[in-house]
Amino acid sequence: MTDHATIIDDLVGGFDTAQLEDSHGQHVVRLSPAEWKSFAEAAKEAGFEVCGDVTAVDWMRQKAERFEIVASLLSMRHRLRLRMIAPVGRVDPTIDSLVPVWPGANYAEREAYDMFGIVFDGHPDLTRILMPDDWDGHPLRKDFGVGGVPVQFKASHQVE
């Protein structure tokens, strides 16, 4: 069996912008949006058979690029996990879809689209999955109003 560090180093070494980090013992690679899909293809070729999840993070005012896309990969053959992270534009939050690489990313990308407004280029059916089709906005964005129902109280009982 090949050493985990060698597998990761070989994979990351083929990409100019890839930055390898450690997060609580898990390998994390930060990529440019331009290398997102090609890195995913290389990761699958390197033995990462499963894309377990795709989600987004809204950094709102904390980072120049407001959103990050996060994909969690798993290699059962190597018994290894890898997290991919790429920034996505504040004005036009768009990145390549991973569905052509891992078809199981379909619903996770639709959820990120629905909840955060991230557009996945090349997705076969990028439509809302949780909210009604006519819903205005994206509920997990930090600037989305929490809403509420106005409540009017009658005169409260005074305790003496």
PDB file of C-alpha atoms in Angstrom:
ATOM      1  CA  MET A   1       0.000   0.000   0.000  1.00  0.00           C
ATOM      2  CA  THR A   2       1.269   3.452  -0.918  1.00  0.00           C
ATOM      3  CA  ASP A   3       1.945   5.978   1.830  1.00  0.00           C
ATOM      4  CA  HIS A   4      -0.912   8.495   2.297  1.00  0.00           C
ATOM      5  CA  ALA A   5       1.451  11.468   2.128  1.00  0.00           C
ATOM      6  CA  THR A   6       2.838  10.226  -1.193  1.00  0.00           C
ATOM      7  CA  ILE A   7      -0.650   9.860  -2.703  1.00  0.00           C
ATOM      8  CA  ILE A   8      -1.643  13.366  -1.641  1.00  0.00           C
ATOM      9  CA  ASP A   9       1.691  14.961  -2.586  1.00  0.00           C
ATOM     10  CA  ASP A  10       1.617  13.360  -6.045  1.00  0.00           C
ATOM     11  CA  LEU A  11      -1.943  14.557  -6.591  1.00  0.00           C
ATOM     12  CA  VAL A  12      -1.419  18.124  -5.357  1.00  0.00           C
ATOM     13  CA  GLY A  13       1.970  18.468  -7.070  1.00  0.00           C
ATOM     14  CA  GLY A  14       0.375  18.451 -10.512  1.00  0.00           C
ATOM     15  CA  PHE A  15      -1.518  21.718  -9.919  1.00  0.00           C
ATOM     16  CA  ASP A  16      -0.035  25.208  -9.859  1.00  0.00           C
ATOM     17  CA  THR A  17      -2.394  26.873  -7.394  1.00  0.00           C
ATOM     18  CA  ALA A  18      -3.076  23.897  -5.115  1.00  0.00           C
ATOM     19  CA  GLN A  19      -2.137  24.536  -1.492  1.00  0.00           C
ATOM     20  CA  LEU A  20      -2.101  21.598   0.885  1.00  0.00           C
ATOM     21  CA  GLU A  21      -3.154  22.130   4.498  1.00  0.00           C
ATOM     22  CA  ASP A  22      -3.926  19.986   7.512  1.00  0.00           C
ATOM     23  CA  SER A  23      -7.186  20.408   9.396  1.00  0.00           C
ATOM     24  CA  HIS A  24      -7.468  18.269  12.510  1.00  0.00           C
ATOM     25  CA  GLY A  25      -5.543  15.447  10.861  1.00  0.00           C
ATOM     26  CA  GLN A  26      -7.444  15.614   7.565  1.00  0.00           C
ATOM     27  CA  HIS A  27      -5.864  16.648   4.275  1.00  0.00           C
ATOM     28  CA  VAL A  28      -7.302  19.845   2.800  1.00  0.00           C
ATOM     29  CA  VAL A  29      -6.374  21.239  -0.593  1.00  0.00           C
ATOM     30  CA  ARG A  30      -7.198  24.819  -1.550  1.00  0.00           C
ATOM     31  CA  LEU A  31      -7.619  25.377  -5.274  1.00  0.00           C
ATOM     32  CA  SER A  32      -8.376  28.131  -7.726  1.00  0.00           C
ATOM     33  CA  PRO A  33     -11.824  27.869  -9.317  1.00  0.00           C
ATOM     34  CA  ALA A  34     -10.098  27.264 -12.675  1.00  0.00           C
ATOM     35  CA  GLU A  35      -8.498  24.056 -11.356  1.00  0.00           C
ATOM     36  CA  TRP A  36     -11.559  22.782  -9.444  1.00  0.00           C
ATOM     37  CA  LYS A  37     -12.851  20.284 -11.998  1.00  0.00           C
ATOM     38  CA  SER A  38      -9.474  19.161 -13.346  1.00  0.00           C
ATOM     39  CA  PHE A  39      -8.288  18.492  -9.792  1.00  0.00           C
ATOM     40  CA  ALA A  40     -11.464  16.488  -9.150  1.00  0.00           C
ATOM     41  CA  GLU A  41     -10.789  14.394 -12.254  1.00  0.00           C
ATOM     42  CA  ALA A  42      -7.200  13.783 -11.123  1.00  0.00           C
ATOM     43  CA  ALA A  43      -8.403  12.887  -7.619  1.00  0.00           C
ATOM     44  CA  LYS A  44     -10.813  10.315  -9.017  1.00  0.00           C
ATOM     45  CA  GLU A  45      -8.012   8.876 -11.140  1.00  0.00           C
ATOM     46  CA  ALA A  46      -5.801   8.741  -8.011  1.00  0.00           C
ATOM     47  CA  GLY A  47      -8.364   6.574  -6.233  1.00  0.00           C
ATOM     48  CA  PHE A  48     -10.888   8.918  -4.644  1.00  0.00           C
ATOM     49  CA  GLU A  49     -13.964   6.955  -5.685  1.00  0.00           C
ATOM     50  CA  VAL A  50     -16.548   8.868  -3.653  1.00  0.00           C
ATOM     51  CA  CYS A  51     -17.553  12.498  -3.412  1.00  0.00           C
ATOM     52  CA  GLY A  52     -19.439  12.378  -0.123  1.00  0.00           C
ATOM     53  CA  ASP A  53     -20.632  15.963  -0.031  1.00  0.00           C
ATOM     54  CA  VAL A  54     -20.503  19.335  -1.737  1.00  0.00           C
ATOM     55  CA  THR A  55     -21.472  22.407   0.229  1.00  0.00           C
ATOM     56  CA  ALA A  56     -20.742  26.111   0.516  1.00  0.00           C
ATOM     57  CA  VAL A  57     -19.530  28.550   3.156  1.00  0.00           C
ATOM     58  CA  ASP A  58     -20.635  32.185   3.221  1.00  0.00           C
ATOM     59  CA  TRP A  59     -17.827  34.363   4.579  1.00  0.00           C
ATOM     60  CA  MET A  60     -19.854  37.542   3.874  1.00  0.00           C
ATOM     61  CA  ARG A  61     -17.536  40.336   5.087  1.00  0.00           C
ATOM     62  CA  GLN A  62     -14.640  38.205   6.344  1.00  0.00           C
ATOM     63  CA  LYS A  63     -12.948  37.365   3.024  1.00  0.00           C
ATOM     64  CA  ALA A  64     -12.533  39.049  -0.356  1.00  0.00           C
ATOM     65  CA  GLU A  65     -14.265  36.154  -2.091  1.00  0.00           C
ATOM     66  CA  ARG A  66     -17.533  35.784  -0.225  1.00  0.00           C
ATOM     67  CA  PHE A  67     -18.177  32.095  -0.857  1.00  0.00           C
ATOM     68  CA  GLU A  68     -16.135  28.907  -0.732  1.00  0.00           C
ATOM     69  CA  ILE A  69     -17.176  25.586  -2.203  1.00  0.00           C
ATOM     70  CA  VAL A  70     -16.164  22.531  -0.183  1.00  0.00           C
ATOM     71  CA  ALA A  71     -16.163  18.951  -1.474  1.00  0.00           C
ATOM     72  CA  SER A  72     -15.394  15.965   0.756  1.00  0.00           C
ATOM     73  CA  LEU A  73     -13.712  13.082  -1.055  1.00  0.00           C
ATOM     74  CA  LEU A  74     -13.118   9.535   0.097  1.00  0.00           C
ATOM     75  CA  SER A  75     -10.767   6.840  -1.159  1.00  0.00           C
ATOM     76  CA  MET A  76     -11.816   3.463   0.176  1.00  0.00           C
ATOM     77  CA  ARG A  77      -8.910   1.826  -1.631  1.00  0.00           C
ATOM     78  CA  HIS A  78      -6.364   4.025   0.186  1.00  0.00           C
ATOM     79  CA  ARG A  79      -8.468   4.552   3.337  1.00  0.00           C
ATOM     80  CA  LEU A  80      -8.008   8.270   2.932  1.00  0.00           C
ATOM     81  CA  ARG A  81     -10.102  11.443   3.043  1.00  0.00           C
ATOM     82  CA  LEU A  82      -9.459  14.695   1.215  1.00  0.00           C
ATOM     83  CA  ARG A  83     -11.316  17.983   1.367  1.00  0.00           C
ATOM     84  CA  MET A  84     -11.262  20.298  -1.672  1.00  0.00           C
ATOM     85  CA  ILE A  85     -11.957  24.003  -1.158  1.00  0.00           C
ATOM     86  CA  ALA A  86     -12.190  26.754  -3.778  1.00  0.00           C
ATOM     87  CA  PRO A  87     -13.272  30.394  -3.506  1.00  0.00           C
ATOM     88  CA  VAL A  88     -16.246  31.525  -5.554  1.00  0.00           C
ATOM     89  CA  GLY A  89     -16.875  35.075  -6.697  1.00  0.00           C
ATOM     90  CA  ARG A  90     -18.913  37.515  -4.691  1.00  0.00           C
ATOM     91  CA  VAL A  91     -20.753  38.999  -7.679  1.00  0.00           C
ATOM     92  CA  ASP A  92     -21.041  35.923  -9.934  1.00  0.00           C
ATOM     93  CA  PRO A  93     -20.748  32.835  -7.704  1.00  0.00           C
ATOM     94  CA  THR A  94     -20.058  30.207 -10.372  1.00  0.00           C
ATOM     95  CA  ILE A  95     -17.849  27.104 -10.465  1.00  0.00           C
ATOM     96  CA  ASP A  96     -17.663  23.908 -12.541  1.00  0.00           C
ATOM     97  CA  SER A  97     -19.972  21.068 -11.584  1.00  0.00           C
ATOM     98  CA  LEU A  98     -18.528  17.851 -10.192  1.00  0.00           C
ATOM     99  CA  VAL A  99     -21.491  15.797 -11.438  1.00  0.00           C
ATOM    100  CA  PRO A 100     -19.653  14.729 -14.626  1.00  0.00           C
ATOM    101  CA  VAL A 101     -16.895  13.319 -12.366  1.00  0.00           C
ATOM    102  CA  TRP A 102     -19.043  11.960  -9.519  1.00  0.00           C
ATOM    103  CA  PRO A 103     -22.755  11.702 -10.447  1.00  0.00           C
ATOM    104  CA  GLY A 104     -23.601  11.480  -6.735  1.00  0.00           C
ATOM    105  CA  ALA A 105     -22.702  15.175  -6.347  1.00  0.00           C
ATOM    106  CA  ASN A 106     -25.960  16.024  -8.134  1.00  0.00           C
ATOM    107  CA  TYR A 107     -28.236  16.692  -5.169  1.00  0.00           C
ATOM    108  CA  ALA A 108     -25.554  18.293  -3.005  1.00  0.00           C
ATOM    109  CA  GLU A 109     -24.805  20.828  -5.751  1.00  0.00           C
ATOM    110  CA  ARG A 110     -28.517  21.521  -6.173  1.00  0.00           C
ATOM    111  CA  GLU A 111     -28.761  22.173  -2.439  1.00  0.00           C
ATOM    112  CA  ALA A 112     -25.807  24.598  -2.536  1.00  0.00           C
ATOM    113  CA  TYR A 113     -27.463  26.310  -5.505  1.00  0.00           C
ATOM    114  CA  ASP A 114     -30.806  26.537  -3.717  1.00  0.00           C
ATOM    115  CA  MET A 115     -29.516  27.639  -0.320  1.00  0.00           C
ATOM    116  CA  PHE A 116     -26.531  29.836  -1.337  1.00  0.00           C
ATOM    117  CA  GLY A 117     -27.129  30.753  -4.995  1.00  0.00           C
ATOM    118  CA  ILE A 118     -23.917  29.093  -6.225  1.00  0.00           C
ATOM    119  CA  VAL A 119     -24.163  28.235  -9.929  1.00  0.00           C
ATOM    120  CA  PHE A 120     -22.519  24.972 -11.033  1.00  0.00           C
ATOM    121  CA  ASP A 121     -21.534  25.111 -14.719  1.00  0.00           C
ATOM    122  CA  GLY A 122     -22.266  21.857 -16.503  1.00  0.00           C
ATOM    123  CA  HIS A 123     -24.782  20.587 -13.955  1.00  0.00           C
ATOM    124  CA  PRO A 124     -27.460  18.492 -15.725  1.00  0.00           C
ATOM    125  CA  ASP A 125     -30.468  19.883 -13.785  1.00  0.00           C
ATOM    126  CA  LEU A 126     -29.591  22.905 -11.673  1.00  0.00           C
ATOM    127  CA  THR A 127     -32.998  23.619 -10.135  1.00  0.00           C
ATOM    128  CA  ARG A 128     -34.199  24.261  -6.614  1.00  0.00           C
ATOM    129  CA  ILE A 129     -34.382  21.191  -4.411  1.00  0.00           C
ATOM    130  CA  LEU A 130     -35.605  22.427  -1.001  1.00  0.00           C
ATOM    131  CA  MET A 131     -37.350  25.753  -1.573  1.00  0.00           C
ATOM    132  CA  PRO A 132     -40.370  26.355  -3.842  1.00  0.00           C
ATOM    133  CA  ASP A 133     -39.462  27.286  -7.430  1.00  0.00           C
ATOM    134  CA  ASP A 134     -40.841  30.807  -6.990  1.00  0.00           C
ATOM    135  CA  TRP A 135     -38.916  31.463  -3.732  1.00  0.00           C
ATOM    136  CA  ASP A 136     -36.990  34.729  -3.807  1.00  0.00           C
ATOM    137  CA  GLY A 137     -33.459  34.553  -2.404  1.00  0.00           C
ATOM    138  CA  HIS A 138     -31.160  31.975  -0.849  1.00  0.00           C
ATOM    139  CA  PRO A 139     -31.871  31.209   2.834  1.00  0.00           C
ATOM    140  CA  LEU A 140     -28.355  30.218   3.975  1.00  0.00           C
ATOM    141  CA  ARG A 141     -26.718  33.438   2.812  1.00  0.00           C
ATOM    142  CA  LYS A 142     -25.759  35.474   5.847  1.00  0.00           C
ATOM    143  CA  ASP A 143     -27.533  38.558   4.521  1.00  0.00           C
ATOM    144  CA  PHE A 144     -30.869  36.739   4.043  1.00  0.00           C
ATOM    145  CA  GLY A 145     -33.464  38.079   6.459  1.00  0.00           C
ATOM    146  CA  VAL A 146     -34.561  35.634   9.111  1.00  0.00           C
ATOM    147  CA  GLY A 147     -38.168  36.749   8.819  1.00  0.00           C
ATOM    148  CA  GLY A 148     -40.749  36.286  11.485  1.00  0.00           C
ATOM    149  CA  VAL A 149     -44.390  36.578  12.333  1.00  0.00           C
ATOM    150  CA  PRO A 150     -45.478  39.731  14.102  1.00  0.00           C
ATOM    151  CA  VAL A 151     -47.027  38.923  17.463  1.00  0.00           C
ATOM    152  CA  GLN A 152     -49.247  41.371  19.274  1.00  0.00           C
ATOM    153  CA  PHE A 153     -49.686  40.828  23.021  1.00  0.00           C
ATOM    154  CA  LYS A 154     -52.686  41.872  24.988  1.00  0.00           C
ATOM    155  CA  ALA A 155     -52.091  43.789  28.185  1.00  0.00           C
ATOM    156  CA  SER A 156     -49.896  41.642  30.380  1.00  0.00           C
ATOM    157  CA  HIS A 157     -50.933  40.680  33.864  1.00  0.00           C
ATOM    158  CA  GLN A 158     -49.126  42.716  36.507  1.00  0.00           C
ATOM    159  CA  VAL A 159     -47.731  40.805  39.484  1.00  0.00           C
ATOM    160  CA  GLU A 160     -47.974  42.744  42.736  1.00  0.00           C
TER     161      GLU A 160
END
